[in-house]
Short mmCIF file of C-alpha atoms and ligand atoms in Angstrom, two decimals:
data_model
loop_
_atom_site.label_atom_id
_atom_site.label_comp_id
_atom_site.label_asym_id
_atom_site.label_seq_id
_atom_site.Cartn_x
_atom_site.Cartn_y
_atom_site.Cartn_z
CA MET A 479 0.00 0.00 0.00
CA GLN A 480 1.21 3.49 -0.94
CA LEU A 481 1.89 5.41 2.28
CA GLN A 482 3.76 8.46 1.00
CA PRO A 483 1.05 11.07 0.31
CA VAL A 484 0.61 12.14 -3.32
CA ALA A 485 1.65 15.62 -2.17
CA SER A 486 1.84 17.54 1.09
CA HIS A 487 -1.26 19.70 0.77
CA PHE A 488 -4.76 19.45 -0.65
CA VAL A 489 -5.84 22.88 -1.82
CA ASP A 490 -8.52 24.07 -4.22
CA GLY A 491 -9.64 20.51 -4.99
CA GLU A 492 -6.23 18.99 -5.73
CA TYR A 493 -2.98 17.80 -4.23
CA VAL A 494 -0.32 20.50 -4.33
CA GLU A 495 3.34 20.45 -3.45
CA ASP A 496 5.89 23.07 -2.58
CA GLU A 497 9.17 21.52 -1.53
CA THR A 498 10.56 24.83 -0.35
CA GLY A 499 8.51 24.40 2.86
CA THR A 500 9.94 22.96 6.09
CA PRO A 501 10.49 19.21 5.59
CA ILE A 502 8.50 17.02 8.00
CA ASP A 503 9.45 13.34 8.17
CA ILE A 504 6.63 10.86 8.72
CA ILE A 505 7.74 8.28 11.27
CA TYR A 506 6.00 4.96 11.86
CA PRO A 507 5.80 4.77 15.66
CA ALA A 508 5.94 0.98 15.71
CA THR A 509 9.41 0.88 14.14
CA GLY A 510 10.77 4.41 14.51
CA LYS A 511 11.52 4.36 10.77
CA ILE A 512 10.82 7.16 8.31
CA ILE A 513 8.01 6.13 5.96
CA GLY A 514 7.40 9.37 4.10
CA ARG A 515 7.86 13.10 4.04
CA VAL A 516 5.71 16.19 3.66
CA TYR A 517 6.62 19.87 3.57
CA GLY A 518 5.16 22.59 5.75
CA ALA A 519 2.99 25.11 3.95
CA THR A 520 4.83 28.12 2.53
CA PRO A 521 3.20 31.57 2.47
CA ALA A 522 2.29 30.88 -1.18
CA ILE A 523 0.43 27.66 -0.27
CA LEU A 524 -1.37 29.39 2.60
CA GLU A 525 -2.40 32.24 0.33
CA ARG A 526 -3.76 29.77 -2.22
CA ALA A 527 -5.69 27.90 0.49
CA LEU A 528 -7.17 31.06 1.97
CA ALA A 529 -8.10 32.59 -1.39
CA SER A 530 -9.70 29.40 -2.69
CA ALA A 531 -11.55 28.75 0.59
CA GLU A 532 -12.88 32.30 0.62
CA SER A 533 -14.21 32.20 -2.91
CA ALA A 534 -15.49 28.59 -2.66
CA GLN A 535 -17.34 29.36 0.56
CA ARG A 536 -19.44 32.06 -1.07
CA GLN A 537 -20.73 29.53 -3.62
CA TRP A 538 -21.03 26.64 -1.14
CA ALA A 539 -23.24 28.71 1.15
CA LYS A 540 -25.72 29.05 -1.74
CA VAL A 541 -25.99 25.28 -2.27
CA PRO A 542 -29.23 24.04 -0.67
CA GLY A 543 -28.60 22.31 2.67
CA ARG A 544 -30.02 19.02 1.49
CA GLU A 545 -27.60 18.94 -1.44
CA ARG A 546 -24.69 19.79 0.87
CA GLY A 547 -25.81 16.97 3.12
CA ARG A 548 -26.01 14.51 0.25
CA ILE A 549 -22.34 15.12 -0.58
CA LEU A 550 -21.31 14.59 3.05
CA ALA A 551 -23.38 11.39 3.23
CA ARG A 552 -21.73 10.14 0.02
CA ALA A 553 -18.30 10.82 1.54
CA ALA A 554 -19.35 8.90 4.67
CA ARG A 555 -20.27 5.87 2.55
CA MET A 556 -16.97 6.03 0.67
CA ILE A 557 -15.05 6.15 3.94
CA MET A 558 -16.87 3.05 5.18
CA GLU A 559 -16.16 1.25 1.89
CA ARG A 560 -12.46 2.12 2.24
CA ASN A 561 -12.31 1.52 5.99
CA HIS A 562 -9.58 -1.14 5.77
CA GLU A 563 -7.23 1.01 3.68
CA LEU A 564 -7.88 4.12 5.81
CA SER A 565 -7.37 2.17 9.02
CA VAL A 566 -4.03 0.82 7.82
CA LEU A 567 -3.06 4.42 7.02
CA GLU A 568 -4.24 5.62 10.43
CA THR A 569 -2.18 2.88 12.08
CA HIS A 570 0.91 4.07 10.18
CA ASP A 571 0.20 7.71 11.08
CA THR A 572 -0.38 7.08 14.80
CA GLY A 573 0.92 3.58 15.65
CA LYS A 574 -2.49 2.65 17.07
CA PRO A 575 -3.42 -1.03 16.70
CA TYR A 576 -5.41 -1.93 13.59
CA GLN A 577 -7.83 -3.66 15.99
CA GLU A 578 -8.69 -0.11 17.20
CA THR A 579 -8.41 1.86 13.98
CA ILE A 580 -10.68 -0.50 12.02
CA ALA A 581 -13.37 -0.08 14.69
CA VAL A 582 -13.11 3.56 15.68
CA ASP A 583 -11.15 6.00 13.56
CA ALA A 584 -12.39 6.19 9.98
CA THR A 585 -15.76 4.91 11.16
CA SER A 586 -16.25 7.76 13.65
CA GLY A 587 -15.24 10.19 10.91
CA ALA A 588 -17.89 8.63 8.67
CA ASP A 589 -20.43 8.88 11.51
CA ALA A 590 -19.83 12.63 11.72
CA LEU A 591 -20.17 13.14 7.95
CA GLU A 592 -23.36 11.06 7.89
CA TYR A 593 -24.87 12.75 10.96
CA PHE A 594 -24.16 16.35 9.94
CA GLY A 595 -25.04 15.49 6.34
CA GLY A 596 -28.43 14.45 7.70
CA LEU A 597 -28.85 17.70 9.61
CA ALA A 598 -27.78 19.97 6.75
CA GLY A 599 -31.22 20.10 5.17
CA SER A 600 -32.98 21.10 8.37
CA LEU A 601 -30.91 24.07 9.50
CA THR A 602 -33.61 26.66 9.76
CA GLY A 603 -34.29 29.90 11.55
CA GLU A 604 -37.49 30.72 13.40
CA HIS A 605 -40.47 32.95 13.13
CA ILE A 606 -41.29 35.14 16.14
CA SER A 607 -44.69 36.76 16.13
CA LEU A 608 -44.99 40.28 17.66
CA GLY A 609 -48.65 40.97 17.07
CA ASP A 610 -48.86 42.66 13.67
CA ASP A 611 -45.10 42.80 13.26
CA TRP A 612 -42.75 39.85 13.31
CA VAL A 613 -39.14 38.78 13.46
CA TYR A 614 -37.57 35.99 11.51
CA THR A 615 -34.11 34.56 11.98
CA ILE A 616 -31.69 33.14 9.48
CA ARG A 617 -28.97 30.64 10.41
CA GLU A 618 -25.95 31.70 8.40
CA PRO A 619 -22.52 30.15 7.96
CA LEU A 620 -19.55 31.92 9.54
CA GLY A 621 -17.28 31.88 6.47
CA VAL A 622 -13.82 30.33 6.35
CA CYS A 623 -13.13 28.10 9.36
CA VAL A 624 -9.73 26.81 10.41
CA GLY A 625 -9.38 23.40 12.05
CA ILE A 626 -6.18 22.51 13.88
CA GLY A 627 -5.72 18.91 14.97
CA ALA A 628 -3.85 16.90 17.59
CA TRP A 629 -2.11 13.65 16.64
CA ASN A 630 -4.18 11.08 18.49
CA TYR A 631 -7.22 10.85 16.18
CA PRO A 632 -6.15 12.40 12.85
CA THR A 633 -9.06 11.11 10.71
CA GLN A 634 -11.69 11.62 13.38
CA ILE A 635 -10.59 15.18 14.20
CA ALA A 636 -10.48 16.13 10.49
CA CYS A 637 -14.09 14.92 10.17
CA TRP A 638 -15.44 16.13 13.53
CA LYS A 639 -14.40 19.65 12.55
CA GLY A 640 -15.07 19.41 8.83
CA ALA A 641 -18.51 17.80 8.87
CA PRO A 642 -20.44 20.40 10.92
CA ALA A 643 -18.51 23.25 9.28
CA LEU A 644 -19.42 22.09 5.78
CA ALA A 645 -23.00 21.17 6.72
CA CYS A 646 -23.54 24.79 7.80
CA GLY A 647 -22.14 26.19 4.54
CA ASN A 648 -18.65 27.13 5.69
CA ALA A 649 -15.33 26.31 4.03
CA MET A 650 -12.55 24.71 6.05
CA ILE A 651 -8.79 24.81 6.05
CA PHE A 652 -7.52 21.97 8.21
CA LYS A 653 -4.00 21.73 9.59
CA PRO A 654 -3.17 18.30 11.00
CA SER A 655 -0.57 17.81 13.69
CA GLU A 656 2.86 17.61 12.12
CA THR A 657 3.23 14.19 13.80
CA THR A 658 0.31 12.67 11.84
CA PRO A 659 0.04 14.41 8.47
CA MET A 660 -1.40 11.62 6.28
CA CYS A 661 -5.02 10.89 7.18
CA ALA A 662 -6.61 14.32 6.73
CA LEU A 663 -5.34 14.40 3.13
CA LYS A 664 -7.42 11.27 2.43
CA VAL A 665 -10.49 12.90 3.96
CA ALA A 666 -10.05 15.90 1.64
CA GLU A 667 -9.55 13.63 -1.39
CA ILE A 668 -12.65 11.57 -0.59
CA LEU A 669 -14.81 14.66 -0.06
CA VAL A 670 -13.89 15.94 -3.51
CA VAL A 671 -14.57 12.56 -5.16
CA ALA A 672 -17.93 12.59 -3.34
CA GLY A 673 -18.78 15.84 -5.11
CA LEU A 674 -17.55 18.61 -2.80
CA PRO A 675 -16.72 21.72 -4.84
CA LYS A 676 -13.02 22.52 -4.94
CA GLY A 677 -11.74 24.85 -2.24
CA VAL A 678 -14.43 24.02 0.33
CA TYR A 679 -12.20 21.63 2.33
CA ASN A 680 -8.45 22.16 2.22
CA VAL A 681 -5.58 20.56 4.11
CA VAL A 682 -2.26 22.28 4.71
CA GLN A 683 0.68 20.83 6.61
CA GLY A 684 3.00 22.52 9.02
CA LEU A 685 4.20 23.15 12.53
CA GLY A 686 2.62 25.54 15.02
CA ASP A 687 3.68 28.58 12.97
CA VAL A 688 1.44 27.49 10.09
CA GLY A 689 -1.50 27.12 12.48
CA ALA A 690 -0.71 30.51 14.00
CA ALA A 691 -0.58 32.19 10.57
CA LEU A 692 -4.01 30.79 9.72
CA VAL A 693 -5.51 31.82 13.06
CA SER A 694 -4.36 35.42 12.65
CA ASP A 695 -5.48 35.84 9.04
CA PRO A 696 -8.39 38.30 8.84
CA ARG A 697 -10.17 36.16 6.22
CA VAL A 698 -10.69 33.44 8.84
CA ALA A 699 -13.93 33.67 10.81
CA LYS A 700 -13.57 30.74 13.20
CA VAL A 701 -10.91 28.51 14.70
CA SER A 702 -11.47 25.05 16.13
CA LEU A 703 -8.46 23.58 17.93
CA THR A 704 -7.91 20.15 19.39
CA GLY A 705 -4.72 20.33 21.39
CA SER A 706 -3.12 21.06 24.71
CA VAL A 707 -4.14 23.80 27.16
CA PRO A 708 -0.99 25.92 26.56
CA THR A 709 -1.58 25.90 22.79
CA GLY A 710 -5.27 26.58 23.42
CA ARG A 711 -4.42 29.69 25.41
CA LYS A 712 -2.26 31.05 22.57
CA VAL A 713 -4.75 30.26 19.85
CA TYR A 714 -7.72 31.59 21.83
CA ALA A 715 -5.87 34.87 22.55
CA SER A 716 -4.90 35.32 18.92
CA ALA A 717 -8.48 34.61 17.74
CA ALA A 718 -9.91 36.94 20.40
CA SER A 719 -7.84 39.87 19.15
CA GLN A 720 -9.94 39.77 15.99
CA MET A 721 -13.14 38.69 17.78
CA LYS A 722 -13.24 35.33 15.98
CA HIS A 723 -15.41 32.39 16.97
CA VAL A 724 -13.56 29.53 18.65
CA THR A 725 -14.02 25.95 19.70
CA MET A 726 -11.31 24.70 22.05
CA GLU A 727 -11.05 20.96 22.70
CA LEU A 728 -8.16 20.80 25.11
CA GLY A 729 -6.60 18.48 27.65
CA GLY A 730 -7.86 16.89 30.83
CA LYS A 731 -7.06 15.07 34.05
CA SER A 732 -10.44 13.50 34.43
CA PRO A 733 -11.76 11.66 37.51
CA LEU A 734 -13.30 8.21 37.40
CA ILE A 735 -15.02 7.49 40.72
CA ILE A 736 -15.66 3.86 41.63
CA PHE A 737 -17.87 3.17 44.63
CA ASP A 738 -17.83 0.02 46.79
CA ASP A 739 -21.14 -1.13 45.32
CA ALA A 740 -19.93 -0.99 41.70
CA ASP A 741 -19.84 -4.09 39.53
CA LEU A 742 -16.15 -4.91 39.81
CA ASP A 743 -15.55 -6.20 36.30
CA ASN A 744 -17.45 -3.35 34.67
CA ALA A 745 -15.52 -0.82 36.75
CA VAL A 746 -12.21 -2.43 35.82
CA GLY A 747 -13.29 -2.51 32.16
CA GLY A 748 -14.20 1.19 32.32
CA ALA A 749 -10.86 2.03 33.90
CA ILE A 750 -9.01 0.04 31.21
CA ASN A 751 -10.94 1.77 28.42
CA GLY A 752 -10.37 5.12 30.11
CA ASN A 753 -6.60 4.70 30.50
CA PHE A 754 -5.09 2.31 27.99
CA TYR A 755 -7.05 2.67 24.76
CA SER A 756 -4.80 4.30 22.12
CA SER A 757 -1.97 3.67 24.59
CA GLY A 758 -3.52 6.26 26.86
CA GLN A 759 -3.32 9.08 24.31
CA VAL A 760 -6.92 10.21 24.72
CA CYS A 761 -7.85 13.64 26.05
CA SER A 762 -10.94 12.48 27.95
CA ASN A 763 -9.18 9.65 29.80
CA GLY A 764 -10.17 9.05 33.41
CA THR A 765 -6.61 9.02 34.67
CA ARG A 766 -7.45 9.77 38.31
CA VAL A 767 -9.23 6.60 39.34
CA PHE A 768 -10.77 7.20 42.77
CA VAL A 769 -11.64 3.80 44.30
CA GLN A 770 -13.61 3.59 47.53
CA LYS A 771 -11.55 1.94 50.27
CA GLY A 772 -13.69 -1.20 50.60
CA LEU A 773 -13.17 -2.13 46.93
CA LYS A 774 -9.62 -0.92 46.45
CA GLU A 775 -7.58 -4.11 46.84
CA ALA A 776 -10.08 -6.23 44.89
CA PHE A 777 -10.04 -3.58 42.15
CA ILE A 778 -6.26 -3.57 41.89
CA LYS A 779 -6.10 -7.37 41.89
CA ARG A 780 -8.69 -7.73 39.12
CA LEU A 781 -7.13 -4.89 37.13
CA SER A 782 -3.70 -6.56 37.30
CA GLU A 783 -5.19 -9.88 36.17
CA ARG A 784 -6.92 -8.29 33.20
CA LEU A 785 -3.84 -6.28 32.23
CA GLY A 786 -2.11 -9.65 31.94
CA ASN A 787 -4.28 -10.25 28.86
CA VAL A 788 -2.96 -7.23 26.96
CA VAL A 789 -1.39 -8.09 23.60
CA ILE A 790 1.49 -5.74 22.87
CA GLY A 791 3.07 -6.03 19.45
CA ASP A 792 2.89 -5.22 15.77
CA PRO A 793 -0.05 -2.81 15.45
CA LEU A 794 -0.94 -4.29 12.06
CA ASP A 795 -1.48 -7.73 13.62
CA GLU A 796 -5.19 -7.97 14.37
CA ALA A 797 -4.49 -9.67 17.71
CA THR A 798 -2.54 -6.66 19.01
CA SER A 799 -4.51 -4.62 21.52
CA PHE A 800 -1.83 -2.16 22.65
CA GLY A 801 0.55 -0.19 20.44
CA PRO A 802 3.37 2.33 20.77
CA MET A 803 3.35 6.00 21.72
CA VAL A 804 2.90 8.30 18.74
CA SER A 805 6.47 9.63 18.84
CA GLU A 806 9.79 9.36 20.59
CA ALA A 807 9.19 12.79 22.17
CA GLN A 808 5.83 11.71 23.63
CA MET A 809 7.34 8.45 24.86
CA ASN A 810 10.05 10.38 26.72
CA ILE A 811 7.51 12.76 28.28
CA VAL A 812 5.49 9.81 29.58
CA LEU A 813 8.61 7.98 30.80
CA GLY A 814 9.44 11.11 32.80
CA TYR A 815 6.03 10.91 34.51
CA MET A 816 6.53 7.21 35.27
CA GLU A 817 9.82 8.07 36.98
CA LYS A 818 8.14 10.93 38.88
CA GLY A 819 5.43 8.55 40.14
CA VAL A 820 8.08 6.28 41.63
CA SER A 821 10.24 9.09 43.04
CA GLU A 822 7.25 10.83 44.65
CA GLY A 823 6.30 7.62 46.48
CA ALA A 824 3.37 6.11 44.58
CA ARG A 825 3.18 2.29 44.62
CA LEU A 826 4.01 0.86 41.19
CA VAL A 827 1.53 -1.96 40.62
CA CYS A 828 2.66 -2.82 37.12
CA GLY A 829 4.55 -1.40 34.14
CA GLY A 830 6.70 1.69 34.49
CA LYS A 831 9.23 1.03 31.74
CA ARG A 832 9.98 1.26 28.05
CA ILE A 833 9.53 -2.05 26.23
CA ASP A 834 12.68 -3.50 24.71
CA ARG A 835 11.75 -3.53 21.03
CA ASP A 836 11.88 -1.17 18.05
CA GLY A 837 9.47 1.73 18.12
CA PHE A 838 8.13 3.83 20.94
CA TYR A 839 6.52 1.23 23.21
CA LEU A 840 5.81 1.73 26.89
CA GLU A 841 4.32 -0.72 29.35
CA PRO A 842 0.74 -0.15 30.51
CA THR A 843 1.36 1.30 33.95
CA VAL A 844 -0.69 1.43 37.15
CA PHE A 845 0.22 3.37 40.27
CA ALA A 846 -1.71 2.84 43.52
CA ASP A 847 -1.69 4.83 46.79
CA VAL A 848 -1.49 8.00 44.71
CA THR A 849 -2.19 11.22 46.61
CA ASP A 850 -3.71 14.41 45.22
CA ASP A 851 -0.48 16.40 45.48
CA MET A 852 1.63 14.02 43.37
CA THR A 853 2.63 15.21 39.92
CA ILE A 854 1.04 12.14 38.28
CA ALA A 855 -2.29 13.07 39.91
CA ARG A 856 -2.15 16.71 38.83
CA GLU A 857 -0.70 16.90 35.32
CA GLU A 858 -2.02 15.49 32.08
CA ILE A 859 0.33 12.66 31.08
CA PHE A 860 -1.21 11.59 27.74
CA GLY A 861 0.14 8.07 27.97
CA PRO A 862 -0.72 4.68 29.51
CA VAL A 863 -0.41 5.68 33.16
CA MET A 864 -3.31 5.09 35.56
CA SER A 865 -3.27 6.61 39.04
CA VAL A 866 -5.43 4.88 41.66
CA LEU A 867 -6.42 7.09 44.60
CA ASP A 868 -8.41 5.91 47.63
CA PHE A 869 -11.41 7.68 49.12
CA GLU A 870 -13.95 7.08 51.88
CA THR A 871 -17.03 9.27 51.36
CA GLU A 872 -18.99 10.52 48.37
CA GLU A 873 -18.56 14.12 49.47
CA GLU A 874 -14.80 13.72 49.72
CA ALA A 875 -14.57 12.08 46.29
CA VAL A 876 -16.52 14.90 44.61
CA LEU A 877 -14.46 17.60 46.31
CA ARG A 878 -11.15 16.02 45.34
CA ALA A 879 -12.32 15.14 41.83
CA ASN A 880 -13.17 18.80 41.20
CA ALA A 881 -9.88 20.12 42.60
CA THR A 882 -8.23 20.58 39.20
CA GLU A 883 -8.05 23.30 36.57
CA TYR A 884 -9.34 20.79 34.01
CA GLY A 885 -12.94 19.79 33.36
CA LEU A 886 -13.17 17.61 30.28
CA SER A 887 -14.69 14.32 31.43
CA ALA A 888 -15.82 12.44 34.53
CA GLY A 889 -17.21 9.01 35.26
CA VAL A 890 -18.86 7.17 38.08
CA PHE A 891 -19.37 3.46 38.68
CA THR A 892 -22.03 2.53 41.24
CA SER A 893 -25.09 0.30 41.43
CA ASP A 894 -26.97 3.09 43.24
CA LEU A 895 -28.36 5.07 40.32
CA SER A 896 -29.55 8.00 42.46
CA ARG A 897 -25.99 8.38 43.66
CA GLY A 898 -24.70 8.04 40.10
CA HIS A 899 -26.79 10.99 38.90
CA ARG A 900 -26.15 13.03 42.06
CA VAL A 901 -22.37 12.64 41.77
CA ILE A 902 -22.30 13.39 38.04
CA SER A 903 -24.34 16.53 38.57
CA ALA A 904 -21.80 17.72 41.17
CA LEU A 905 -18.76 17.05 39.00
CA GLN A 906 -17.30 19.92 36.97
CA ALA A 907 -16.90 18.29 33.56
CA GLY A 908 -18.40 18.52 30.09
CA SER A 909 -18.54 14.89 28.93
CA CYS A 910 -19.66 12.43 31.61
CA PHE A 911 -20.38 8.74 32.02
CA ILE A 912 -22.39 6.58 34.41
CA ASN A 913 -21.28 2.94 34.58
CA SER A 914 -19.28 3.41 31.40
CA TYR A 915 -16.28 5.38 30.20
CA ASN A 916 -15.09 7.14 27.02
CA ASP A 917 -18.03 6.48 24.73
CA ALA A 918 -18.19 9.28 22.16
CA PRO A 919 -21.14 8.81 19.81
CA VAL A 920 -21.61 11.66 17.33
CA GLU A 921 -25.11 12.26 18.72
CA ALA A 922 -23.68 13.36 22.10
CA PRO A 923 -22.10 16.79 22.68
CA PHE A 924 -18.37 16.53 23.36
CA GLY A 925 -16.16 19.11 25.06
CA GLY A 926 -14.91 20.47 28.34
CA VAL A 927 -15.43 23.13 30.99
CA LYS A 928 -12.81 25.14 32.92
CA ALA A 929 -9.37 24.96 31.26
CA SER A 930 -10.43 21.98 29.13
CA GLY A 931 -12.08 24.19 26.59
CA VAL A 932 -15.00 26.12 25.21
CA GLY A 933 -17.67 25.09 22.77
CA ARG A 934 -18.86 21.60 21.89
CA GLU A 935 -18.17 19.22 19.05
CA ASN A 936 -20.66 16.69 17.71
CA SER A 937 -24.44 16.62 18.20
CA LYS A 938 -26.80 19.45 17.34
CA GLU A 939 -24.75 21.65 19.70
CA ALA A 940 -21.95 21.83 17.13
CA ILE A 941 -24.28 23.60 14.68
CA ALA A 942 -24.39 26.62 16.99
CA HIS A 943 -20.59 26.76 16.89
CA TYR A 944 -20.36 26.76 13.09
CA SER A 945 -23.17 29.21 12.33
CA GLN A 946 -24.55 32.53 13.43
CA VAL A 947 -28.06 33.86 13.66
CA LYS A 948 -29.29 36.93 11.83
CA SER A 949 -32.55 38.39 13.10
CA VAL A 950 -34.79 40.44 10.87
CA TYR A 951 -37.55 42.72 12.28
CA VAL A 952 -40.40 43.16 9.84
CA ARG A 953 -42.80 46.09 10.42
CA MET A 954 -46.17 45.64 8.75
CA GLY A 955 -47.55 49.11 9.55
CA ASP A 956 -46.30 52.71 9.51
CA VAL A 957 -43.17 53.85 11.33
CA GLU A 958 -43.82 56.07 14.35
CA ALA A 959 -41.05 58.64 15.01
CA PRO A 960 -40.81 61.38 17.69
CA PHE A 961 -40.30 64.17 15.17
P1 LIG B 1660 -0.51 20.64 20.84
O1 LIG B 1660 -1.29 21.61 21.64
O2 LIG B 1660 0.95 20.61 20.96
O3 LIG B 1660 -0.82 20.87 19.29
C1 LIG B 1660 -2.13 20.87 18.77
C2 LIG B 1660 -2.11 21.46 17.38
O4 LIG B 1660 -1.89 22.86 17.45
C3 LIG B 1660 -1.02 20.90 16.48
O5 LIG B 1660 -1.50 20.78 15.17
C4 LIG B 1660 0.04 21.97 16.59
O6 LIG B 1660 0.93 21.96 15.51
C5 LIG B 1660 -0.80 23.22 16.62
N1 LIG B 1660 -0.15 24.40 17.20
C6 LIG B 1660 0.88 24.45 18.09
N2 LIG B 1660 1.15 25.74 18.41
C7 LIG B 1660 0.27 26.52 17.72
C8 LIG B 1660 0.04 27.94 17.65
N3 LIG B 1660 0.76 28.81 18.35
N4 LIG B 1660 -0.94 28.38 16.85
C9 LIG B 1660 -1.71 27.51 16.14
N5 LIG B 1660 -1.52 26.16 16.16
C10 LIG B 1660 -0.55 25.67 16.95
O7 LIG B 1660 -1.16 19.24 21.17
P2 LIG B 1660 -0.70 17.78 20.72
O8 LIG B 1660 -0.73 17.65 19.24
O9 LIG B 1660 0.56 17.47 21.45
O10 LIG B 1660 -1.91 16.90 21.27
C11 LIG B 1660 -2.02 16.50 22.60
C12 LIG B 1660 -2.96 17.41 23.36
O11 LIG B 1660 -4.21 17.50 22.72
C13 LIG B 1660 -3.24 16.92 24.75
O12 LIG B 1660 -3.13 17.94 25.70
C14 LIG B 1660 -4.67 16.45 24.68
O13 LIG B 1660 -5.34 16.47 25.88
C15 LIG B 1660 -5.25 17.35 23.67
N6 LIG B 1660 -6.40 16.70 23.05
C16 LIG B 1660 -7.65 17.17 23.33
C17 LIG B 1660 -8.77 16.55 22.82
C18 LIG B 1660 -10.15 17.08 23.09
O14 LIG B 1660 -11.03 16.86 22.29
N7 LIG B 1660 -10.38 17.78 24.17
C19 LIG B 1660 -8.65 15.37 21.96
C20 LIG B 1660 -7.30 14.98 21.70
C21 LIG B 1660 -6.21 15.64 22.24
P3 LIG B 1660 2.25 21.06 15.58
O15 LIG B 1660 1.91 19.76 16.20
O16 LIG B 1660 2.64 20.92 14.18
O17 LIG B 1660 3.19 21.85 16.45
#
């Protein structure tokens, strides 16, 4: 299978190259070997992307919603038909096991295109009666939107941002993370084959400077970033200086609270899904696992047993359930946290080391007896490191769970459903789970509170973040004026 992209960028309906841009090697995380190369966008490429997006958007906004939706739905079907090929590509971009990518990545991108394609024909305003006079509202697109992605879900992020933007009549320029440049190009290619007019969805490569140049361009009306909190602060500030719309999907240090009365195997399963899927590189992970004292030892024992079933290996082997870190740099960051956990006195239950093989593999790692002040309990690690903290009362668990600047996700496992709802309503988080963890269907709003972000992706909520409302007052009688 051809891995090297046809060209670095997809602009104005076609692949374009400019080798004078900053070279970016594409590294397969499972081997550490270079498998391709792209070049960061030059000012000329950015100008072409912005100009084509601006002119294409004006035409796209005039296409009836149902027709826009039909194109998105066609692209969704094509993605599903090519799921195997796209999943193999995603595995090479990220190192995630094929077992995961075939189930989640391209498919969740297709879900978004199908869902927002379905909504596109029903984006209406309202009629507000005022006696004889009336007001009507029009839901209008924003214009040119910029999407900037993280490296953990390159296909999904390209679609989660693109699908609602396009459904509402906007154009998009998407910049993938430099670590995973390949998948978004395929999304752009498929959209055009599905009938999307050229220039409506563009992909440009580059480092943070390319993202920053896009964010500050006055032709851009909205910026949607998936990334870390420090990057979010910079991008938000830059967008705010020109009063642009933003969606910020940022990091987290989410709590997962497990009460004594929880079903043990379900709670362990939730904690595994919320810590080790994608080798822990998931923003919404429940990395602070608060376990009530009565269940703690049984929880750790069962967790250790189930972690013994992990299959670490070649991500392309369908039996593999745990792959490498996305990059050497990320592996070293996570290793640093593993060392901090040990040096600050947490009890290492399992893992804690690099795996002796090619590529950027780390062991799935569990620390117990973690206290709130430890670095591993406070900072986002973005790797396979679970911290187990003990608690006694519900009130205490809620207080400690909320004692963080983050607020992306939260989960609770209990067989007392009243308590489940009560605890979730007290937790400061945007995307929550009861007796489950990390489900992200396109129908559900996704996003954080506090430092974890603003705005929501997915669901009908996303429409509000990719459109604006114009209200029109209509007077049916004469105008009264004071003089
Ligand atoms: P970064 O914040 O480092 O980068 C995110 C994106 O922003 C990259 O494409 C990056 O480009 C770009 N960027 C960096 N600096 C700027 C700038 N000044 N202006 C514009 N763009 C810029 O995040 P990572 O890629 O390391 O991803 C991991 C982070 O993403 C974690 O904190 C994680 O929690 C968060 N995340 C949040 C999710 C959510 O939905 N809430 C989902 C997934 C991840 P480049 O990489 O080329 O430098």
